[in-house]
Each structure stands twice: as C-alpha cells, then as structure tokens.
CSV table of C-alpha atoms and ligand atoms in Angstrom, one decimal:
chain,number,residue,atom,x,y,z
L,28,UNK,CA,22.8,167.2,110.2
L,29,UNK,CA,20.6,165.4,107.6
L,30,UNK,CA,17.5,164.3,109.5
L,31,UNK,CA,14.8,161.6,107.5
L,32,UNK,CA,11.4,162.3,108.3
L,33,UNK,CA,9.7,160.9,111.5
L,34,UNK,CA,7.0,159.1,109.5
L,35,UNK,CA,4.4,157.9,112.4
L,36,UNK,CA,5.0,160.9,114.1
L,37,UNK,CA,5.0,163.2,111.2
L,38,UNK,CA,1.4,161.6,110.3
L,39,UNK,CA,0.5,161.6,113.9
L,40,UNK,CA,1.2,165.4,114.3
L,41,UNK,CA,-0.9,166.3,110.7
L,42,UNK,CA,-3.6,164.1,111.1
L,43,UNK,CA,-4.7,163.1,114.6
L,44,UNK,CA,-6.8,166.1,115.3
L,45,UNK,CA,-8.4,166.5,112.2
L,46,UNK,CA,-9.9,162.7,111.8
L,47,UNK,CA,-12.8,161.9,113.5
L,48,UNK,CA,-11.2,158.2,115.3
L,49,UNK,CA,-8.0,158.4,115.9
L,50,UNK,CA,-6.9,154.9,116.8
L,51,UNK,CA,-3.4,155.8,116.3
L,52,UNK,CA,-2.7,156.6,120.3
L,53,UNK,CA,-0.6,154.5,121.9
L,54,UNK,CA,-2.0,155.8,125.0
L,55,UNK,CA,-5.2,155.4,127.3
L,56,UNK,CA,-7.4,158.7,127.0
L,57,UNK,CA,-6.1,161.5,128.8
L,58,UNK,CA,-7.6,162.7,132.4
L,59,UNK,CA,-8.1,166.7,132.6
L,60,UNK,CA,-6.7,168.8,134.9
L,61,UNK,CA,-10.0,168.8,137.1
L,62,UNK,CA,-9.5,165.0,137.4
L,63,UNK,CA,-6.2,165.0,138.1
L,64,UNK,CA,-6.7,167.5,141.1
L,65,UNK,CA,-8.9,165.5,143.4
L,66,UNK,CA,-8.8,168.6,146.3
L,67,UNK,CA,-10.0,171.5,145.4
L,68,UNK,CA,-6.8,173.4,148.1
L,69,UNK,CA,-4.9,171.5,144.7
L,70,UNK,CA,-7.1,173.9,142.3
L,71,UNK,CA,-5.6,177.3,144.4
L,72,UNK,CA,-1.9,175.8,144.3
L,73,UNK,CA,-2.4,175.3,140.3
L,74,UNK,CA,-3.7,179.2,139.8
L,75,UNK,CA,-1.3,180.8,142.3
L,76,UNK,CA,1.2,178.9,140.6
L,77,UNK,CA,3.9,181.5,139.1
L,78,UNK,CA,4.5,181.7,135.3
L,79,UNK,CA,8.0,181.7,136.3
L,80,UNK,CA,11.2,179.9,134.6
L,81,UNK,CA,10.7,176.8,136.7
L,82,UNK,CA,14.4,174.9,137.9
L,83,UNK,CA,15.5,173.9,134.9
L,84,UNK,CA,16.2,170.1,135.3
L,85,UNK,CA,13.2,169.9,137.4
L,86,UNK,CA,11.9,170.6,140.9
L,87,UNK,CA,14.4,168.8,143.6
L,88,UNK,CA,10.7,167.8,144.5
L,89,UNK,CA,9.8,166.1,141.2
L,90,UNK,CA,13.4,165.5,140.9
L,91,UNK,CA,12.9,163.2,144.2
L,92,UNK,CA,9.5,161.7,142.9
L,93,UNK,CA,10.8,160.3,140.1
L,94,UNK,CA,13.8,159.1,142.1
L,95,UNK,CA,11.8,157.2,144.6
L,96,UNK,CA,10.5,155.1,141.4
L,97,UNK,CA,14.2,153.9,140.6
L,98,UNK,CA,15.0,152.1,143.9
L,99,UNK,CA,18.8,153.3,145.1
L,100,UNK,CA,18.3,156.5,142.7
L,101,UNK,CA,18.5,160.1,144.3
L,102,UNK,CA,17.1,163.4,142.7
L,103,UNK,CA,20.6,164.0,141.4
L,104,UNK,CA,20.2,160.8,138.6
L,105,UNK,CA,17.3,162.4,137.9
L,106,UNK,CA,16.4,165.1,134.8
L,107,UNK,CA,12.9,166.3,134.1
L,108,UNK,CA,12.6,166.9,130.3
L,109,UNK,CA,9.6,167.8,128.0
L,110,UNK,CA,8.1,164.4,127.5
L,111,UNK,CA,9.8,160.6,126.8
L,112,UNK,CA,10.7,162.5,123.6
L,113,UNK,CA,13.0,165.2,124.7
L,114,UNK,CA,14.6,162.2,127.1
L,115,UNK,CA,15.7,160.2,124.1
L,116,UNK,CA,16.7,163.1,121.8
L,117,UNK,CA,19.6,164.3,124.5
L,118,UNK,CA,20.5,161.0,125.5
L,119,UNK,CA,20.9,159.8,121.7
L,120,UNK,CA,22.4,163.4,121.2
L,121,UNK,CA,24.8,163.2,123.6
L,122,UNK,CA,26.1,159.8,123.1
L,123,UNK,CA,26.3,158.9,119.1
L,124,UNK,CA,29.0,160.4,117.3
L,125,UNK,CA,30.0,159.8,113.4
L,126,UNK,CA,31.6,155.8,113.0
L,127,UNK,CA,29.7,155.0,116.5
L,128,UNK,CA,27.4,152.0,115.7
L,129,UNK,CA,24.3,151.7,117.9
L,130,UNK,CA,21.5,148.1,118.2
L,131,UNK,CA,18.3,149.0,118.0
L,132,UNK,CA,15.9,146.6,119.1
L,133,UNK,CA,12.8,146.6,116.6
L,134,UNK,CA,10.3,147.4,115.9
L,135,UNK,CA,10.7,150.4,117.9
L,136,UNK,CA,9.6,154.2,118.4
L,137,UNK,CA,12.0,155.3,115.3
L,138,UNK,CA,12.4,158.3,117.0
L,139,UNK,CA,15.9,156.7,118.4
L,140,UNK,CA,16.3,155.3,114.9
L,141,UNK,CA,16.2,158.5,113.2
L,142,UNK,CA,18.5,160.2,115.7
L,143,UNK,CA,21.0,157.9,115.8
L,144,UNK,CA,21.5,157.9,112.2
L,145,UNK,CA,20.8,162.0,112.2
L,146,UNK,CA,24.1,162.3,114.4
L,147,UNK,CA,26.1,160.2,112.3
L,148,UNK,CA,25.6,156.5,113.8
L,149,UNK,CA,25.2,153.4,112.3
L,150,UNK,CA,22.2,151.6,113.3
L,151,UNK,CA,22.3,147.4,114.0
L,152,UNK,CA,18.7,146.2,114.2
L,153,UNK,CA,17.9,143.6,116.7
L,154,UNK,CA,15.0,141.9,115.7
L,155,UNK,CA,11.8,140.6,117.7
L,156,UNK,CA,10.4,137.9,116.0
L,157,UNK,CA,6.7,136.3,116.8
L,158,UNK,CA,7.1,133.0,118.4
L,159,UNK,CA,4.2,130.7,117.5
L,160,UNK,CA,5.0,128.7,120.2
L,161,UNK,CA,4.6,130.7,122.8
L,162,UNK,CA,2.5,133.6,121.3
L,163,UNK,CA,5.1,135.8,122.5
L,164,UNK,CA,7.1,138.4,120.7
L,165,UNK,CA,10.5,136.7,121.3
L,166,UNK,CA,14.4,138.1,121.6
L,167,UNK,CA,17.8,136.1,120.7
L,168,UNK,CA,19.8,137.2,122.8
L,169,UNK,CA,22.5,136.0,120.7
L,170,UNK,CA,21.8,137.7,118.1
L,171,UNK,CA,22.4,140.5,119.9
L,172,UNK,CA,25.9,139.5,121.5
L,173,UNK,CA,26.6,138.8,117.7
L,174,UNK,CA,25.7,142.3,116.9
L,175,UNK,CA,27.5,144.4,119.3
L,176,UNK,CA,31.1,145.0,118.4
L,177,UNK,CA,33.5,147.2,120.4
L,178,UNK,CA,32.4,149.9,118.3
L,179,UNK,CA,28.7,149.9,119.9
L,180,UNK,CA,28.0,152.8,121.9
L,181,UNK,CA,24.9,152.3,122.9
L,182,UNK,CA,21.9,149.2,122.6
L,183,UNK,CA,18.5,150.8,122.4
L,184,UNK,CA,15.7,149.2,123.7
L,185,UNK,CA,12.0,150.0,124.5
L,186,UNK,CA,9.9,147.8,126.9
L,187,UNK,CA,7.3,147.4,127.5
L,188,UNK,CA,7.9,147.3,123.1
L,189,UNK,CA,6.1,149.9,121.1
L,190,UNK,CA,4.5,149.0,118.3
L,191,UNK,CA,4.2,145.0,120.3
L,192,UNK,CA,3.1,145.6,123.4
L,193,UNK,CA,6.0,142.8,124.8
L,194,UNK,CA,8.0,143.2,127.7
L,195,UNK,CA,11.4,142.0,128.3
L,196,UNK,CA,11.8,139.5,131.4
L,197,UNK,CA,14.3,139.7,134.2
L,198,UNK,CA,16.4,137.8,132.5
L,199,UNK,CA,16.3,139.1,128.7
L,200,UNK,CA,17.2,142.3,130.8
L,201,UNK,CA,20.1,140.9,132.4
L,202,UNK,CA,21.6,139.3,129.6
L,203,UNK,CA,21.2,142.8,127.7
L,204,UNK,CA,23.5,144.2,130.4
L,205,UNK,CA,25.9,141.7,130.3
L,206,UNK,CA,26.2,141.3,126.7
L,207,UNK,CA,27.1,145.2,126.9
L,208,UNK,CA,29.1,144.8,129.4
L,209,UNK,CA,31.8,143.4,127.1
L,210,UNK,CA,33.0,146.6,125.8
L,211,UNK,CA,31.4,149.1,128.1
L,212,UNK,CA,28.4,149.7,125.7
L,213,UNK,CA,25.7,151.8,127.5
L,214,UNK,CA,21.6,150.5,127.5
L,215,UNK,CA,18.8,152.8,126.7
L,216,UNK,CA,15.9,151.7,128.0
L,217,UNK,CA,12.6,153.4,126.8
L,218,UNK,CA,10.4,152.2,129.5
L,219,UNK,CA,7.6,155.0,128.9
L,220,UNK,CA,4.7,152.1,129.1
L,221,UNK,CA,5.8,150.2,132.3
L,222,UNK,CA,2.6,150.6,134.4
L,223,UNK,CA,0.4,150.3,131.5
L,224,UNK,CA,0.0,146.5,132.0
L,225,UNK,CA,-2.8,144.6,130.8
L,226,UNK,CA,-2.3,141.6,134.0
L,227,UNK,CA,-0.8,144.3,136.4
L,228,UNK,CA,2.2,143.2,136.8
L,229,UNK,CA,4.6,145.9,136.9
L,230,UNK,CA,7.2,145.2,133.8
L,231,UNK,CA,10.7,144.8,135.2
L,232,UNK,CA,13.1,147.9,134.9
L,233,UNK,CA,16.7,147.8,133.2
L,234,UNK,CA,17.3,150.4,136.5
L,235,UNK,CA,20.2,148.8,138.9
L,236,UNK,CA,21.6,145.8,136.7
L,237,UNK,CA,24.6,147.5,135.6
L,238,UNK,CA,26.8,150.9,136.4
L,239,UNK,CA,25.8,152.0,132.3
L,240,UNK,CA,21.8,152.0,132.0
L,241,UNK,CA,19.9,154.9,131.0
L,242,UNK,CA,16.2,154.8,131.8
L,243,UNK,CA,13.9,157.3,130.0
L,244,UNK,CA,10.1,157.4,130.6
L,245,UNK,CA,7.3,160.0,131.6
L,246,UNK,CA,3.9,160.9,132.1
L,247,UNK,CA,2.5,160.7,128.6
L,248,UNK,CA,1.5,156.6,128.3
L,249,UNK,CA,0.7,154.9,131.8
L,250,UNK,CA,0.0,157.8,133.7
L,251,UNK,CA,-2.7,159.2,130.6
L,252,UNK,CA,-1.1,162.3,131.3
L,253,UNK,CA,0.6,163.2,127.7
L,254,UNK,CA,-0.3,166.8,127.4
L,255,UNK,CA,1.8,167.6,130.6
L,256,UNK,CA,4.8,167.1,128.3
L,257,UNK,CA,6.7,165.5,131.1
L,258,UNK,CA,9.4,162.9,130.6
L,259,UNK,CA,12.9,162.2,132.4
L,260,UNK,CA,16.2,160.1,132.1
L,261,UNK,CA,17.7,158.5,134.7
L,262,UNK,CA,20.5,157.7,134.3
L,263,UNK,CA,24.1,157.9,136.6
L,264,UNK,CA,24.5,161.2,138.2
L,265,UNK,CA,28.0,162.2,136.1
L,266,UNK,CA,25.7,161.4,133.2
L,267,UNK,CA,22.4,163.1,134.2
L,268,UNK,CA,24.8,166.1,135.1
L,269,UNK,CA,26.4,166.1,131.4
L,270,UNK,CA,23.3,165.7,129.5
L,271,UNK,CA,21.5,169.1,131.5
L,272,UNK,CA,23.9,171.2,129.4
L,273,UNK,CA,22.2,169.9,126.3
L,274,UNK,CA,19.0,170.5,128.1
L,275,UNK,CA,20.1,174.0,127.8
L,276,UNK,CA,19.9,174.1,124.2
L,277,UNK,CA,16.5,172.5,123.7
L,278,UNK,CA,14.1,173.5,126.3
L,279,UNK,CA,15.7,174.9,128.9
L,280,UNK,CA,13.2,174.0,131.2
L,281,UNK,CA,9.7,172.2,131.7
L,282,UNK,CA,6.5,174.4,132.2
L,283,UNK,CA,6.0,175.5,135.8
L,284,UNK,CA,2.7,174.1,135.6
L,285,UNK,CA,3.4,171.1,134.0
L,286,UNK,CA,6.7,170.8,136.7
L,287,UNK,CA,3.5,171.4,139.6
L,288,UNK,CA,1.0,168.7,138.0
L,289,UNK,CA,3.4,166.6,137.7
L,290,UNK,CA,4.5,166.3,141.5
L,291,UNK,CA,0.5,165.5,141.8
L,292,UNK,CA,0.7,163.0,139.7
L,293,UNK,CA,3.4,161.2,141.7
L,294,UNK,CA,2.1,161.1,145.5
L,295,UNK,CA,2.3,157.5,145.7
L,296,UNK,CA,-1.6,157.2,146.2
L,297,UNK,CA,-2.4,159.3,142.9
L,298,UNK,CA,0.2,157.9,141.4
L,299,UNK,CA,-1.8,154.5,142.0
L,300,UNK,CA,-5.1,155.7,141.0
L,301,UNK,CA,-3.6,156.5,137.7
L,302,UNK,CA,-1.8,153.4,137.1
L,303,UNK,CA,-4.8,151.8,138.7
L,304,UNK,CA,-7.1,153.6,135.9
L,305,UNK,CA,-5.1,152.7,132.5
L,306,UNK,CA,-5.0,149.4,133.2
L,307,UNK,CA,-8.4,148.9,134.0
L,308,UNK,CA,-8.6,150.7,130.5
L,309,UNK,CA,-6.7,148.2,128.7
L,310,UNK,CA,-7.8,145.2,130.3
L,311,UNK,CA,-11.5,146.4,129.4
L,312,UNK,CA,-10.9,147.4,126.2
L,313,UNK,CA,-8.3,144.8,124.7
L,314,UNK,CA,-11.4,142.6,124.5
L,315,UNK,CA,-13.5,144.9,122.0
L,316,UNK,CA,-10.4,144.8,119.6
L,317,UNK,CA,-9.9,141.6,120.2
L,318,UNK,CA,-13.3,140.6,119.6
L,319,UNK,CA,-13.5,142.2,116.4
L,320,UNK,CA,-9.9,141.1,114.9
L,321,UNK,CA,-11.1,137.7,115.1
L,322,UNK,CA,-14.7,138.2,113.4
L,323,UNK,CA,-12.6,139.5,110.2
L,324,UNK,CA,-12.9,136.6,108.6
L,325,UNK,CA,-9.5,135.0,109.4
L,326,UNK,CA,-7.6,137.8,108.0
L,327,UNK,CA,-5.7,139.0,110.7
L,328,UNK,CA,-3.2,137.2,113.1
L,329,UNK,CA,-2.3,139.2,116.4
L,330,UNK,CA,0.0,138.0,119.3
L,331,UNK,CA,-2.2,139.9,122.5
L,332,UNK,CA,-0.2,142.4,123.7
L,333,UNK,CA,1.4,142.6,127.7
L,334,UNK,CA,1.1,146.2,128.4
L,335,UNK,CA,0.2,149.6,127.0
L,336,UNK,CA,-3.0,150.4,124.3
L,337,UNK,CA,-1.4,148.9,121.5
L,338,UNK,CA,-1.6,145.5,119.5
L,339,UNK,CA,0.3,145.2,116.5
L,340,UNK,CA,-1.2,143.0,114.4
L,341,UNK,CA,-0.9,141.0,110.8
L,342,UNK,CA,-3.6,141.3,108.2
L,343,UNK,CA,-3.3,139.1,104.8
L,344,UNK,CA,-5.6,141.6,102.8
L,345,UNK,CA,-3.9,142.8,99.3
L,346,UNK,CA,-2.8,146.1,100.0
L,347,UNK,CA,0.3,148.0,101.3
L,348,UNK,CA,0.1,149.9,104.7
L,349,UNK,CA,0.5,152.6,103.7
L,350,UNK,CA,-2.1,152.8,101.1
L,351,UNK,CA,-4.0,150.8,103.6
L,352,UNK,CA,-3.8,153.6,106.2
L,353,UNK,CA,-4.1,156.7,103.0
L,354,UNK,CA,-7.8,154.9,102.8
L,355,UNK,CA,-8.9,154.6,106.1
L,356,UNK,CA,-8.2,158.2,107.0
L,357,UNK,CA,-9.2,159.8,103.4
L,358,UNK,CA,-12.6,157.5,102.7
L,359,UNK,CA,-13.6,157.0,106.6
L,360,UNK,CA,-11.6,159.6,108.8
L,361,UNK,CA,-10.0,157.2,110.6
L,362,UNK,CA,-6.3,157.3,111.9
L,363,UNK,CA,-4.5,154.0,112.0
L,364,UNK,CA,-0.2,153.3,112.1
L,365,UNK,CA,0.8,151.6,109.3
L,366,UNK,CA,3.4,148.8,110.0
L,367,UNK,CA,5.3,150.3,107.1
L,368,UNK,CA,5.6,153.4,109.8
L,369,UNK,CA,8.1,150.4,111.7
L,370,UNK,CA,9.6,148.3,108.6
L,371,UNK,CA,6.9,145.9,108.3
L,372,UNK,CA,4.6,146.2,105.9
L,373,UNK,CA,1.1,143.9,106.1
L,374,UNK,CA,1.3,145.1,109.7
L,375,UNK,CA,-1.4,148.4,111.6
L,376,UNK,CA,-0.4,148.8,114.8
L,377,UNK,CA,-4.3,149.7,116.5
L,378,UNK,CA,-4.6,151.6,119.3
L,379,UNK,CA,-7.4,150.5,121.7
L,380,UNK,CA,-7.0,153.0,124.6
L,381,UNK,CA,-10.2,155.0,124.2
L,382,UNK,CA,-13.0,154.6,125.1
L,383,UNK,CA,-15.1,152.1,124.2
L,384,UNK,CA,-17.8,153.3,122.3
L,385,UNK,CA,-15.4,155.2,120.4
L,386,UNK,CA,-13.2,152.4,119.7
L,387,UNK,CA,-16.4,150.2,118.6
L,388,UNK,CA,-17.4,152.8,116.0
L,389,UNK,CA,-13.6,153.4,114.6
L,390,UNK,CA,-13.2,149.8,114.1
L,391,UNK,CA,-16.9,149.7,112.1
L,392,UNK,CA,-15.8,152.1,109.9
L,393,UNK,CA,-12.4,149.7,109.4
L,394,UNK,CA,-14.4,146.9,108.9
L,395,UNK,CA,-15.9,149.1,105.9
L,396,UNK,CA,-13.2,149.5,103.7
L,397,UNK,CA,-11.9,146.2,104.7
L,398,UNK,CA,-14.5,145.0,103.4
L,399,UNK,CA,-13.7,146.4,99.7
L,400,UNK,CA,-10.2,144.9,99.7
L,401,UNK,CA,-9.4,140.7,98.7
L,402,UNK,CA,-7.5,138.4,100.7
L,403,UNK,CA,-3.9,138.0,99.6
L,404,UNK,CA,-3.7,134.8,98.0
L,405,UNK,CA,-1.8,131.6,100.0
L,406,UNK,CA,1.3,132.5,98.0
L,407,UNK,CA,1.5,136.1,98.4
L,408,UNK,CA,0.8,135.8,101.8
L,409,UNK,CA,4.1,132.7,102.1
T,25,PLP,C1,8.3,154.4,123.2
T,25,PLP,C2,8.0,155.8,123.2
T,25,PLP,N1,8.8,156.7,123.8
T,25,PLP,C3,8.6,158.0,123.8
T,25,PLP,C4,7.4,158.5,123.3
T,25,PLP,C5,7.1,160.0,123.3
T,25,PLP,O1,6.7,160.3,124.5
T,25,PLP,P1,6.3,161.8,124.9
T,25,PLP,O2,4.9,162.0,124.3
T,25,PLP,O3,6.3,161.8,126.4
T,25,PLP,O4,7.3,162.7,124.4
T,25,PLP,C6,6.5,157.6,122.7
T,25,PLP,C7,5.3,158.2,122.1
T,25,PLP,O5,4.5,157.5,121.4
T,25,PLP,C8,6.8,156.3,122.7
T,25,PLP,O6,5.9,155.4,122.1
C-alpha cells in the first residue's frame, strides 16, 4: 500500500505544539478533566478506574450513549474507536478495493482522500462551489448523480464541511441517498462537527434516510473533548459487526479511561453543557475574526461559516499558501492551514475556537507579515 502524505495533518502533528498561536484547530479549546467532572464522587470513579483492556468496541454503556443520539439505533450499530480518525480509516479500509471508485465531496478532511486512494480506489471529487447569491457554500446535486457510476462504492461526505464550515440541508441529504441508491452505493457521513453550530441549530444527520449510511463522529470537535481520542461509526449492525474485526488490527480497544470519560460526557445534561459551551465559543468568537478579515483592506472574501471553529476564507495577496503559511509559522510562530492543504490555493482555512485574547494576538501577528506582501493584481486575481 503506497500511502501520499497527510499534508494538514502531517503539519498539524510537527508544528502545533511548538508555535506559539496555533490557529490551525478546527476545534473550540479543550475542557480538562477537572471540568469535565462536575462531582467530585466522579473524581473517585476516574482513579479507581482499572488500567484494564476495556470492551473492545466500547462499553455496552457508551455503546448505548452514542446509540441514543441516532434515533432507532441500538448499542449494537454502534463501535467506539480512537477518535473520528480511526472511524474513517476502518470504514474506508473495509469498503474500497482496487477498480472501486469513490465521490468525495470537497474540500474535505483528506484523510478519506488519501485512504481511498491508499487502498486502491479511484477518487470522483464533488465540488462545493461559493454561491454569491446566497453566501452559501452550495452542492449540485447533479453533478453528483453525474458522477456516481455503478462502480461507486461509496460517496464521502463531511457535514457540517471541514475546511467550510457548511452544512448540508434535509434535502441535499436526501437527494445524496437517493442518488446512491441507484446502484446500492453506501454514504459516509463525517458528521464530527454537528453540535458545533454557530445559530444552534443542530445540523441534520444522514442517520435513518436510507438502509446504506455510515455515520462517523466523536468527541474531539463539538464536545471540546479531543484528547479523549474517542470517535464511533454507526453504521447497520451486520456492518458495525464486520468492521470490529478490523478494529482488531488497529487499536484493539479505546483507553479505559477515555471509554469512562466519555460516558460522562454523554449524560444528556453534560452532554448539553458541552454543546451548550462550544457554541457559545463560536458565536463569541466568529466576530473577532470576522472583524479583523474585513479591516484587511479588502483583501479577503469569506462566506461566514454555519458550524464548527473554522472559516475558510479567500485572500488576493501575491503569494502561494503554502509559502504563505512557511512565513507565518517561521517569521511570527503562528500556525495557519493553507488552502493548498485542500486543493485550493489563495485559500487559509483560520481557526477561531480559542480564546479570545489569544485569537486577537495570532491574528496581529498575521496582520504583520500581511502587511509585507502586495495585492494580486485584478488579472491575477480573474
Ligand atoms: C472532518 C474530520 N473528521 C475527523 C477528524 C479527526 O477526528 P479525531 O481527532 O477525533 O480523530 C477531523 C479532525 O480535524 C476532522 O476535521
């Protein structure tokens, strides 16, 4: 298996805690254990928790957590893996083959991108496109009908969108499932940001429109919760069952600890406090990015994000992302994603889930180097 680099993670995992701002988190900041536990009696179950192999799909109880989120699921659709991450690697794992040809919605998280072509796949992008119009990060659904053939195994999606910040509607979602529905193609839906919205409204779920969706999600976005390392898929139980063989080979199991906090983190009260605190993160913060994209002179164009701490956003200075990025972090130790990192150059994805003062004084120290760099001209910009 020939696997091409991971770029944004691969700069991620180098760089992020070595800078001093990292605004590459797509993420709000993370609580700490002693937040998380509100009663102490929580502390005592934490430390007299054994080091043992926890079960290795997850605790029936977490199991049943995550269930109750997916209304009609049981714990057995239900497998607890180590982060989002680990969900997508065994689903992609199990289901591309060599000649199989997957759509990808992107932008994306290439991690899905990278697999699929890893394991032998060919990969059909499905574009968004920015919609002046509506400042809304826009599908064709018949692009997609026009890209899946009978030889698509699976259509990739991610919504709420990362690097966007868009979320599919009801009826985007719908049409997805019936367009696969043609030839028995099965849906991935990354959904690791629903609960992270900016206007509260949760984003609709792929879960329960057709017999062949795959959900994946976890801790690590709306919940602030990413060092717990706790994802899932949900997914059919035949399927669930197939793909915790493969779990076998990875992981084997989540930490016992991890398994534990996690449970926490999903009583239906707590669980509301969290969601409750990220978006008050992101509706409070979105406006100190905002705020500063538009005193930049009129060199960046942005469509305002629906959910999670990231706005992707268009600049017309002359200078590749990448090298874009290569300054920020080498002259001013700040961590950006360069849209190069998702196909699209003259784009940084920012991520604005820190804390304020924080996220003030990373953006001044943008605003420094930008500040050495020309506008593109009109024509370079066409
Ligand atoms: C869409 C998406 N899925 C999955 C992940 C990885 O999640 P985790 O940290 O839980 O492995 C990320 C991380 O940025 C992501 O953006």
């Amino acid at each position: 298996m020939k696997l091409e680099p991971f770029a944004m993670e691969r700069m991620q995992s180098t760089y992020e805690n070595e800078v001093e701002f990292n605004l590459s988190e797509s993420g709000v900041y993370p609580l700490s254990v002693r937040e998380l536990l509100a009663d102490p009696r929580e502390m005592d179950g934490l430390l007299d928790q054994a080091l043992v192999y926890t079960q290795s799909n997850g605790t029936r109880a977490l199991r049943a957590s995550v269930a109750a989120l997916y209304p009609g699921a049981t714990a057995d659709h239900v497998e607890v893996t180590n982060g989002g991450s680990e969900a997508n690697y065994i689903v992609t794992w199990k289901l591309v083959e060599p000649g199989d040809e997957v759509v990808l919605m992107v932008p994306n998280y290439m991690q899905t991108w990278g697999l699929a072509r890893a394991f032998g796949g060919t990969v059909r992008e499905w574009r968004l496109r920015e919609d002046a119009a509506t400042r809304r990060w826009d599908v064709d659904t018949d692009d997609l009908a026009r890209l899946v053939t009978p030889k698509t195994k699976l259509i990739i999606i991610c919504t709420p969108n990362n690097p966007t910040g868009a979320r599919l509607t009801e009826r985007e979602l719908d049409t997805i499932c019936r367009v696969a529905g043609r030839h028995g193609t099965w849906v991935l839906s990354d959904e690791i940001y629903r609960g992270a919205e900016r206007d509260g409204r949760e984003s609709p779920s792929v879960w329960g429109r057709y017999e062949r969706v795959i959900v994946t999600s976890g801790l690590s976005k709306a919940y602030g919760l990413p060092g717990l390392r706790i994802g899932w898929i949900v997914a059919p139980p035949e399927f669930v069952a197939s793909t915790w063989s493969y779990h076998d080979y990875t992981t084997i199991a989540p930490g016992a600890l991890s398994d534990l906090l996690a449970r926490v983190a999903l009583v239906p009260e707590r669980r509301q406090v969290l969601l409750g605190r990220t978006r008050a993160i992101v509706r409070d913060n979105f406006p100190v990015l905002e705020q500063w994209l538009g005193s930049q002179a009129g060199a960046f164009e942005w469509i305002q994000p629906e959910a999670g701490a990231i706005c992707f956003a268009r600049y017309h200075y002359a200078i590749n992302s990448l090298e874009l990025a290569h300054r920020l972090r080498t002259e001013k130790s700040v961590l950006i994603v360069p849209g190069d990192h998702f196909g699209m150059d003259r784009f940084i994805r920012f991520g604005y889930g820190e804390r304020p003062d924080y996220l003030r004084a990373g953006l001044a120290r943008v605003s420094e180097v930008l500040a050495t760099i020309p506008l593109a001209s009109a024509a370079a910009r066409a």
